[in-house]
Short mmCIF file of C-alpha atoms and ligand atoms in Angstrom, two decimals:
data_model
loop_
_atom_site.label_atom_id
_atom_site.label_comp_id
_atom_site.label_asym_id
_atom_site.label_seq_id
_atom_site.Cartn_x
_atom_site.Cartn_y
_atom_site.Cartn_z
CA MET A 1 -2.96 12.50 21.22
CA SER A 2 -4.50 15.20 19.00
CA ASP A 3 -4.13 17.87 21.75
CA TYR A 4 -0.37 17.42 21.98
CA THR A 5 2.24 19.33 19.98
CA ILE A 6 4.03 17.72 17.06
CA ASN A 7 7.08 17.14 19.27
CA THR A 8 5.13 14.87 21.58
CA LYS A 9 3.40 13.16 18.66
CA CYS A 10 6.80 12.27 17.15
CA VAL A 11 7.60 10.36 20.32
CA GLN A 12 4.29 8.80 21.30
CA ALA A 13 1.56 8.98 18.63
CA GLY A 14 0.28 5.89 16.83
CA TYR A 15 0.74 3.24 19.49
CA THR A 16 -0.69 3.16 23.01
CA PRO A 17 0.11 -0.08 24.81
CA GLY A 18 -2.31 -1.53 27.32
CA ASN A 19 -1.42 -2.85 30.75
CA GLY A 20 1.56 -5.20 30.60
CA GLU A 21 2.02 -4.77 26.85
CA PRO A 22 5.36 -3.91 25.22
CA ARG A 23 6.41 -0.26 25.64
CA GLN A 24 8.13 -0.25 22.24
CA ILE A 25 5.99 -1.13 19.22
CA PRO A 26 6.04 -4.90 18.63
CA ILE A 27 7.40 -6.21 15.32
CA ILE A 28 4.69 -8.58 14.16
CA GLN A 29 6.95 -10.88 12.18
CA SER A 30 4.20 -12.96 10.65
CA THR A 31 2.99 -13.25 7.07
CA THR A 32 -0.41 -14.47 8.14
CA PHE A 33 -3.04 -14.31 10.88
CA LYS A 34 -5.22 -17.02 12.41
CA TYR A 35 -9.03 -17.20 12.44
CA ALA A 36 -11.40 -19.64 14.12
CA THR A 37 -14.02 -19.82 11.37
CA SER A 38 -14.29 -19.26 7.64
CA GLU A 39 -17.11 -16.82 8.35
CA ASP A 40 -14.73 -14.62 10.39
CA MET A 41 -12.20 -14.71 7.56
CA GLY A 42 -14.89 -14.10 4.94
CA LYS A 43 -15.92 -10.84 6.60
CA LEU A 44 -12.37 -9.56 6.15
CA PHE A 45 -12.36 -10.48 2.47
CA ASP A 46 -15.69 -8.66 2.01
CA LEU A 47 -14.31 -5.58 3.85
CA GLU A 48 -17.20 -6.09 6.29
CA ALA A 49 -14.87 -6.36 9.29
CA GLU A 50 -11.47 -4.82 10.05
CA GLY A 51 -8.53 -7.08 10.71
CA TYR A 52 -5.36 -8.63 9.37
CA PHE A 53 -5.12 -11.69 7.21
CA TYR A 54 -2.01 -11.40 5.06
CA THR A 55 1.03 -9.09 5.41
CA ARG A 56 1.13 -8.34 1.67
CA LEU A 57 -1.85 -6.03 2.36
CA GLN A 58 -1.52 -4.94 5.99
CA ASN A 59 0.51 -5.60 9.11
CA PRO A 60 -0.09 -4.21 12.63
CA THR A 61 3.49 -2.89 13.02
CA ASN A 62 3.13 -0.89 9.81
CA ASP A 63 -0.22 0.43 10.94
CA TYR A 64 1.15 1.73 14.28
CA VAL A 65 3.80 3.68 12.37
CA ALA A 66 1.37 4.85 9.68
CA ALA A 67 -0.93 6.09 12.46
CA LYS A 68 1.95 8.13 13.89
CA ILE A 69 2.74 9.71 10.51
CA CYS A 70 -0.98 10.34 10.02
CA ALA A 71 -1.08 12.23 13.35
CA LEU A 72 2.04 14.23 12.42
CA GLU A 73 0.55 15.36 9.09
CA GLY A 74 -2.95 15.92 10.54
CA GLY A 75 -4.57 13.37 8.21
CA SER A 76 -7.58 11.07 8.52
CA ALA A 77 -5.90 7.82 7.36
CA ALA A 78 -2.44 6.67 6.25
CA MET A 79 -0.47 3.68 5.01
CA LEU A 80 3.17 2.71 4.59
CA THR A 81 4.69 1.54 1.30
CA SER A 82 7.96 -0.19 0.44
CA SER A 83 9.52 3.03 -0.93
CA GLY A 84 8.83 6.65 -1.75
CA GLN A 85 8.48 5.65 -5.40
CA ALA A 86 5.71 3.20 -4.48
CA ALA A 87 3.99 5.90 -2.36
CA ASN A 88 3.85 8.37 -5.24
CA PHE A 89 2.79 5.73 -7.75
CA PHE A 90 0.00 4.46 -5.48
CA ALA A 91 -1.20 7.97 -4.58
CA LEU A 92 -1.56 8.84 -8.28
CA PHE A 93 -2.74 5.48 -9.63
CA ASN A 94 -5.40 5.23 -6.91
CA ILE A 95 -7.34 7.97 -8.74
CA CYS A 96 -5.87 7.84 -12.28
CA GLU A 97 -6.41 5.22 -14.95
CA CYS A 98 -5.77 4.81 -18.67
CA GLY A 99 -6.99 8.06 -20.26
CA SER A 100 -6.37 10.24 -17.19
CA HIS A 101 -4.17 13.35 -17.11
CA ILE A 102 -1.99 14.78 -14.33
CA VAL A 103 -0.81 18.37 -13.81
CA ALA A 104 2.61 18.23 -12.11
CA SER A 105 5.27 20.66 -11.07
CA SER A 106 8.26 20.34 -13.41
CA SER A 107 10.55 20.69 -10.41
CA ILE A 108 10.31 17.24 -8.84
CA TYR A 109 12.52 14.29 -7.92
CA GLY A 110 14.03 12.57 -10.99
CA GLY A 111 12.52 9.22 -10.04
CA THR A 112 9.04 10.70 -9.82
CA PHE A 113 9.58 12.58 -13.09
CA ASN A 114 10.40 9.26 -14.79
CA LEU A 115 7.52 7.48 -13.08
CA ILE A 116 5.00 10.01 -14.37
CA SER A 117 6.45 10.89 -17.77
CA VAL A 118 7.68 7.45 -18.90
CA THR A 119 6.19 4.57 -16.91
CA MET A 120 2.71 5.97 -16.29
CA ALA A 121 2.63 7.16 -19.91
CA LYS A 122 2.82 3.46 -20.88
CA MET A 123 -0.33 2.94 -18.81
CA GLY A 124 -2.11 5.66 -20.79
CA VAL A 125 -1.79 8.42 -18.18
CA THR A 126 -0.57 11.73 -19.64
CA VAL A 127 0.98 14.71 -17.88
CA THR A 128 1.45 18.45 -18.28
CA PHE A 129 4.43 19.83 -16.36
CA VAL A 130 4.27 23.40 -15.08
CA ASP A 131 6.94 25.63 -13.59
CA PRO A 132 6.30 25.76 -9.80
CA ASP A 133 6.75 29.52 -10.11
CA CYS A 134 4.13 29.90 -12.89
CA SER A 135 1.26 32.40 -12.73
CA GLU A 136 -2.26 31.32 -11.75
CA GLU A 137 -3.30 31.75 -15.41
CA GLU A 138 -0.53 29.45 -16.64
CA LEU A 139 -1.40 26.91 -13.97
CA ASN A 140 -5.12 26.93 -14.80
CA ALA A 141 -4.31 26.59 -18.52
CA ALA A 142 -2.57 23.25 -17.83
CA PHE A 143 -5.83 21.52 -16.83
CA LYS A 144 -7.81 19.34 -19.22
CA GLU A 145 -11.21 17.66 -19.19
CA ASN A 146 -9.50 14.41 -18.08
CA THR A 147 -7.22 15.90 -15.38
CA ARG A 148 -7.52 13.81 -12.20
CA ALA A 149 -4.74 15.07 -9.91
CA VAL A 150 -2.21 17.83 -9.31
CA PHE A 151 1.24 16.89 -7.99
CA GLY A 152 4.18 18.82 -6.52
CA GLU A 153 6.95 18.68 -3.88
CA THR A 154 6.99 21.09 -0.91
CA ILE A 155 10.75 21.54 -1.38
CA ALA A 156 11.87 19.86 -4.58
CA ASN A 157 14.73 17.35 -4.64
CA PRO A 158 17.27 18.40 -5.91
CA ALA A 159 16.18 21.76 -7.42
CA LEU A 160 15.22 23.16 -3.97
CA THR A 161 12.32 25.15 -5.41
CA VAL A 162 9.41 25.75 -3.01
CA LEU A 163 5.81 24.90 -3.93
CA ASP A 164 3.19 27.60 -3.34
CA ILE A 165 0.81 25.03 -1.85
CA GLU A 166 -2.17 27.42 -1.57
CA LYS A 167 -1.85 28.43 -5.25
CA PHE A 168 -1.71 24.80 -6.40
CA ALA A 169 -4.54 23.72 -4.05
CA LYS A 170 -6.78 26.54 -5.28
CA ALA A 171 -6.26 25.59 -8.94
CA ALA A 172 -6.76 21.87 -8.22
CA HIS A 173 -9.99 22.47 -6.31
CA ALA A 174 -11.32 24.90 -8.94
CA HIS A 175 -11.04 21.98 -11.38
CA GLY A 176 -12.55 19.42 -8.99
CA VAL A 177 -9.40 17.36 -8.40
CA PRO A 178 -7.13 16.79 -5.36
CA LEU A 179 -3.65 18.20 -4.75
CA ILE A 180 -1.02 15.58 -3.88
CA VAL A 181 2.10 16.96 -2.18
CA ASP A 182 5.34 15.04 -1.64
CA ASN A 183 6.49 16.44 1.72
CA THR A 184 9.71 14.41 2.01
CA PHE A 185 12.21 17.25 2.48
CA PRO A 186 10.60 19.47 5.15
CA THR A 187 8.80 16.60 6.94
CA PRO A 188 5.66 17.45 8.99
CA VAL A 189 7.94 18.98 11.63
CA ASN A 190 8.60 21.94 9.30
CA CYS A 191 5.52 21.94 7.05
CA ARG A 192 2.08 20.34 7.13
CA PRO A 193 0.69 20.70 3.59
CA ILE A 194 -2.82 19.62 4.64
CA GLU A 195 -3.10 22.82 6.72
CA TRP A 196 -2.53 24.77 3.47
CA GLY A 197 -5.07 22.89 1.36
CA ALA A 198 -3.26 19.76 0.15
CA ASP A 199 -5.56 16.72 0.01
CA ILE A 200 -3.03 13.89 -0.02
CA VAL A 201 0.55 13.90 1.27
CA THR A 202 3.30 11.44 0.35
CA HIS A 203 6.76 10.71 1.75
CA SER A 204 9.95 8.95 0.96
CA THR A 205 10.49 7.90 4.59
CA THR A 206 13.96 6.81 3.41
CA LYS A 207 15.09 10.41 3.94
CA TYR A 208 14.70 12.49 7.14
CA MET A 209 11.93 10.37 8.70
CA ASP A 210 14.23 7.37 8.98
CA GLY A 211 17.10 9.84 9.09
CA HIS A 212 19.92 7.33 9.53
CA GLY A 213 20.24 5.89 6.04
CA ALA A 214 18.99 2.54 7.31
CA ALA A 215 15.66 1.63 5.68
CA VAL A 216 13.98 2.43 2.35
CA GLY A 217 10.27 3.22 2.75
CA GLY A 218 7.34 5.43 1.87
CA ALA A 219 4.05 6.72 3.25
CA ILE A 220 0.73 8.07 1.97
CA ILE A 221 -1.52 10.26 4.14
CA ASP A 222 -5.07 11.27 3.21
CA SER A 223 -6.47 14.49 4.67
CA GLY A 224 -10.03 13.19 4.41
CA ASN A 225 -10.95 16.63 3.07
CA PHE A 226 -11.60 15.84 -0.60
CA ASP A 227 -15.25 15.25 -1.43
CA TRP A 228 -15.00 12.40 -3.97
CA MET A 229 -18.76 12.03 -4.32
CA ALA A 230 -19.11 15.70 -5.33
CA HIS A 231 -16.95 14.81 -8.37
CA ALA A 232 -18.13 11.21 -8.76
CA GLU A 233 -17.89 11.25 -12.57
CA LYS A 234 -14.13 11.91 -12.32
CA PHE A 235 -13.38 9.20 -9.77
CA PRO A 236 -15.29 6.04 -10.72
CA GLY A 237 -12.80 3.90 -8.76
CA LEU A 238 -13.94 5.51 -5.52
CA CYS A 239 -17.54 6.33 -6.39
CA THR A 240 -18.86 3.30 -8.33
CA PRO A 241 -19.04 -0.37 -7.25
CA ASP A 242 -15.78 -2.36 -7.06
CA ASP A 243 -16.44 -5.77 -8.63
CA SER A 244 -13.42 -7.26 -6.90
CA TYR A 245 -15.14 -6.62 -3.52
CA HIS A 246 -18.76 -7.58 -4.22
CA GLY A 247 -19.73 -4.15 -5.44
CA ILE A 248 -18.52 -1.99 -2.55
CA VAL A 249 -18.54 1.78 -3.24
CA TYR A 250 -15.52 3.03 -1.25
CA ALA A 251 -16.65 6.67 -0.92
CA GLU A 252 -20.02 5.50 0.47
CA LYS A 253 -18.90 2.66 2.71
CA PHE A 254 -15.76 4.29 4.15
CA GLY A 255 -16.71 7.96 3.78
CA GLN A 256 -14.52 10.88 2.89
CA ALA A 257 -12.10 10.10 5.75
CA GLY A 258 -11.41 6.46 4.86
CA ALA A 259 -12.19 5.84 1.18
CA PHE A 260 -8.82 6.76 -0.37
CA ILE A 261 -6.56 4.72 1.91
CA THR A 262 -8.97 1.76 2.11
CA LYS A 263 -9.11 1.53 -1.70
CA CYS A 264 -5.36 1.98 -1.98
CA THR A 265 -4.76 -0.87 0.50
CA SER A 266 -7.41 -3.28 -0.68
CA GLN A 267 -6.78 -2.83 -4.43
CA LEU A 268 -3.27 -1.53 -5.10
CA MET A 269 -1.49 -3.18 -2.18
CA ARG A 270 -3.37 -6.39 -2.88
CA ASP A 271 -2.42 -6.35 -6.57
CA PHE A 272 1.07 -4.78 -6.54
CA GLY A 273 2.23 -5.82 -3.07
CA CYS A 274 4.64 -2.91 -2.43
CA ILE A 275 4.35 -3.36 1.36
CA GLN A 276 6.99 -2.13 3.79
CA SER A 277 8.42 -4.93 5.89
CA PRO A 278 7.46 -4.72 9.59
CA GLN A 279 11.20 -4.66 10.43
CA HIS A 280 11.61 -1.54 8.32
CA ALA A 281 8.54 0.04 9.89
CA PHE A 282 10.11 -0.54 13.32
CA ILE A 283 13.36 1.13 12.20
CA LEU A 284 11.37 4.00 10.68
CA ASN A 285 9.61 4.52 14.00
CA LEU A 286 12.94 4.80 15.82
CA GLY A 287 13.77 7.63 13.43
CA LEU A 288 10.39 9.30 13.93
CA GLU A 289 10.89 9.35 17.72
CA SER A 290 13.66 11.94 17.29
CA LEU A 291 12.51 13.69 14.07
CA HIS A 292 11.48 16.89 15.92
CA VAL A 293 14.92 17.04 17.61
CA ARG A 294 16.89 16.32 14.43
CA MET A 295 15.14 18.59 11.91
CA PRO A 296 16.05 21.89 13.63
CA ARG A 297 19.72 20.80 13.67
CA HIS A 298 19.67 19.86 9.97
CA CYS A 299 18.20 23.33 9.24
CA GLU A 300 20.66 25.15 11.51
CA ASN A 301 23.57 23.39 9.79
CA GLY A 302 22.08 23.98 6.33
CA LEU A 303 21.71 27.72 6.87
CA ALA A 304 25.16 28.13 8.47
CA VAL A 305 26.82 26.23 5.62
CA ALA A 306 24.83 28.16 2.97
CA GLU A 307 25.90 31.48 4.54
CA PHE A 308 29.52 30.35 4.64
CA LEU A 309 29.53 29.17 1.02
CA GLN A 310 27.89 32.36 -0.22
CA ALA A 311 30.87 34.36 1.08
CA GLN A 312 33.52 32.24 -0.71
CA PRO A 313 35.18 33.55 -3.91
CA GLU A 314 35.22 30.03 -5.47
CA VAL A 315 31.43 29.77 -5.22
CA VAL A 316 29.38 31.16 -8.12
CA ALA A 317 25.95 30.69 -6.53
CA VAL A 318 24.28 29.05 -3.53
CA ASN A 319 20.79 27.60 -3.75
CA TYR A 320 19.02 27.31 -0.38
CA PRO A 321 15.42 28.55 -0.02
CA HIS A 322 15.90 29.85 3.54
CA LEU A 323 18.91 31.97 2.54
CA PRO A 324 17.81 35.64 2.30
CA GLY A 325 17.86 36.74 -1.34
CA ASN A 326 16.84 33.29 -2.65
CA LYS A 327 14.06 33.44 -5.27
CA PHE A 328 11.84 31.27 -3.05
CA TYR A 329 12.73 32.92 0.29
CA ASP A 330 9.30 34.52 0.89
CA THR A 331 7.42 31.36 -0.05
CA ALA A 332 9.75 29.30 2.14
CA MET A 333 9.20 31.63 5.13
CA LYS A 334 5.42 31.55 4.61
CA TYR A 335 5.13 27.74 4.61
CA MET A 336 8.19 26.90 6.71
CA PRO A 337 8.97 29.73 9.15
CA ASN A 338 11.16 27.44 11.28
CA GLY A 339 13.32 26.15 8.43
CA GLY A 340 12.97 23.65 5.61
CA CYS A 341 15.71 21.05 5.34
CA GLY A 342 19.48 20.58 5.37
CA VAL A 343 19.98 20.12 1.63
CA ILE A 344 21.85 22.82 -0.30
CA SER A 345 23.18 23.05 -3.82
CA PHE A 346 25.94 25.37 -4.98
CA GLU A 347 28.03 25.96 -8.07
CA LEU A 348 31.81 26.04 -8.01
CA LYS A 349 33.89 28.06 -10.44
CA GLY A 350 35.83 25.71 -12.70
CA GLY A 351 33.02 23.26 -13.53
CA ARG A 352 33.30 19.50 -13.36
CA ALA A 353 37.05 19.39 -12.58
CA ALA A 354 36.72 21.83 -9.67
CA ALA A 355 33.72 19.93 -8.26
CA GLU A 356 35.60 16.65 -8.48
CA ALA A 357 38.73 18.03 -6.79
CA PHE A 358 36.66 19.73 -4.10
CA MET A 359 34.67 16.63 -3.25
CA LYS A 360 37.78 14.46 -3.20
CA ALA A 361 39.27 16.80 -0.58
CA LEU A 362 36.26 16.65 1.77
CA LYS A 363 36.85 14.57 4.88
CA LEU A 364 33.49 14.57 6.71
CA ALA A 365 31.14 14.70 3.72
CA ALA A 366 31.02 11.41 1.84
CA ILE A 367 30.13 11.09 -1.86
CA GLU A 368 26.73 9.37 -2.00
CA THR A 369 23.55 9.36 -4.09
CA HIS A 370 21.65 9.69 -0.81
CA VAL A 371 20.41 12.82 0.97
CA ALA A 372 18.79 13.67 4.28
CA ASP A 373 20.47 11.48 6.83
CA ALA A 374 22.54 12.03 9.96
CA ARG A 375 25.90 11.99 8.10
CA THR A 376 26.75 14.83 5.71
CA CYS A 377 26.99 13.70 2.10
CA CYS A 378 27.50 15.29 -1.29
CA LEU A 379 27.11 14.61 -4.99
CA ASN A 380 28.16 16.22 -8.26
CA PRO A 381 25.27 15.51 -10.66
CA ALA A 382 27.49 16.13 -13.74
CA THR A 383 29.78 13.20 -12.89
CA SER A 384 27.11 10.89 -11.41
CA THR A 385 23.32 11.04 -11.84
CA HIS A 386 23.52 13.27 -14.96
CA ARG A 387 26.78 11.85 -16.29
CA GLN A 388 25.52 11.23 -19.83
CA MET A 389 24.68 14.92 -20.40
CA THR A 390 26.88 17.39 -22.30
CA GLU A 391 27.89 20.75 -20.83
CA GLU A 392 25.15 22.51 -22.87
CA GLN A 393 22.49 19.99 -21.82
CA LEU A 394 23.50 20.40 -18.18
CA ASN A 395 23.21 24.17 -18.36
CA ALA A 396 19.81 23.92 -20.09
CA ALA A 397 18.58 21.64 -17.28
CA GLY A 398 19.76 24.15 -14.67
CA ILE A 399 22.44 21.74 -13.41
CA PRO A 400 25.79 23.37 -14.26
CA ALA A 401 28.78 21.01 -14.38
CA GLY A 402 30.28 22.61 -11.26
CA MET A 403 27.15 22.10 -9.16
CA VAL A 404 27.46 20.19 -5.90
CA ARG A 405 24.49 18.99 -3.87
CA LEU A 406 25.32 18.92 -0.18
CA SER A 407 23.09 17.30 2.43
CA CYS A 408 24.04 18.71 5.82
CA GLY A 409 23.86 16.06 8.52
CA LEU A 410 23.81 16.34 12.29
CA GLU A 411 27.53 16.96 12.88
CA ASP A 412 28.69 20.22 14.48
CA LYS A 413 28.33 23.07 11.99
CA LEU A 414 31.81 24.40 12.91
CA ASP A 415 33.34 21.07 11.88
CA LEU A 416 31.32 21.02 8.65
CA ILE A 417 32.41 24.56 7.75
CA ALA A 418 36.04 23.77 8.58
CA ASP A 419 35.86 20.74 6.28
CA LEU A 420 34.42 22.80 3.42
CA LYS A 421 37.06 25.48 4.01
CA GLN A 422 40.00 23.10 3.74
CA ALA A 423 38.47 21.50 0.62
CA LEU A 424 38.06 24.92 -1.04
CA GLU A 425 41.70 25.65 -0.21
CA ALA A 426 42.68 22.38 -1.87
CA VAL A 427 40.86 23.44 -5.06
CA ARG A 428 42.61 26.82 -4.96
CA ALA A 429 46.06 25.20 -4.63
C1 PLP B 1 13.99 10.00 -2.60
C2 PLP B 1 12.74 10.65 -2.97
C3 PLP B 1 11.68 9.91 -3.54
C4 PLP B 1 11.79 8.43 -3.83
O1 PLP B 1 11.86 7.75 -2.63
P1 PLP B 1 12.52 6.28 -2.46
O2 PLP B 1 12.27 6.00 -1.02
O3 PLP B 1 13.96 6.42 -2.83
O4 PLP B 1 11.77 5.39 -3.38
C5 PLP B 1 10.50 10.57 -3.83
N1 PLP B 1 10.36 11.89 -3.60
C6 PLP B 1 11.37 12.64 -3.06
C7 PLP B 1 11.16 14.08 -2.83
C8 PLP B 1 12.58 12.04 -2.74
O5 PLP B 1 13.56 12.78 -2.21
#
């Protein structure tokens, strides 16, 4: 499969049925798995043999789909989680513990911002946020003796800033820690962060990968490129014996290619149980089979709509990285020459009231907290997710009251533009 292009991998990677076996991946709807002897079972519990014993840790359906996502990102090992939140928590907590420090881009998904700055803080993990556009000096100055990971999003949700992956990877590696990149918005069809130096990639598969607004899920992919043993003093969880598995040293027993995901499955999945259901994994795979066909259309619609909006007198500003003139245009074209995603944000003159009237007048675009699925949807942060903020607080956060986030779906771009046009006319009236 590794010789094929990403288009073919979207359709066929991860699962190769044998003679007479199901063509579509089977949903293994079973919590448990049968063994003939206790010795056989014991080998699994000692991580001496590979196999399934309980779906809280691993399930074959999930592993077929994880293997596909692993192939798409060019990783060495991968796993599915119950949500994108679980994926980012596991990816960080697999190498951080009480007393650790994270360097993270300040421009990240609100849920991840809360996870790191509030919930992980309660576990004793601290964070320094940096502007994704900061200089190398500012970035290097954020590191501490106890820094264990660097985190950012390829295209941030909802700020739509673009991460300079090479800059962040260089700084992470200079300090002996891995770079974790959340690649949810571009998907591996448009960007493969591992090729630019990222060590671990995460996804909210809830977004474009599923692509139909049908199943919440997440994924973690390890590049296999980070040399844990070369920095053994920083990563005792991977480089010293695990008492809960008879003293196994993950980085020795499973090597650079397998240590991270094996530890994440056998410790974090065992103890937290944030597994994706096999039914959801099956639905996710249906989405993946057409990801390479859908992403170009999302991008085509996104750019056409951004260009249209930019020319409208009611629109103060349009934020879309692939729109010429955008602050992140050059970075976007470097990492994503074929397009990024279909999500746009723009500010309407007239603030909250104008945004509300505009969105009420839209016929195709529904008001939702979701993004990145087949149906176009929109949201005004000032009256929904950021409702409790005052006008001044909204401006300080870079989310003016008249800002609308629009996720362009797979409809015809002419219909989308016509819908926006009639809604703008309604605001004008
Ligand atoms: C939605 C999202 C998440 C969280 O994913 P869930 O599947 O909703 O838990 C994380 N990162 C990014 C970039 C997202 O867009």
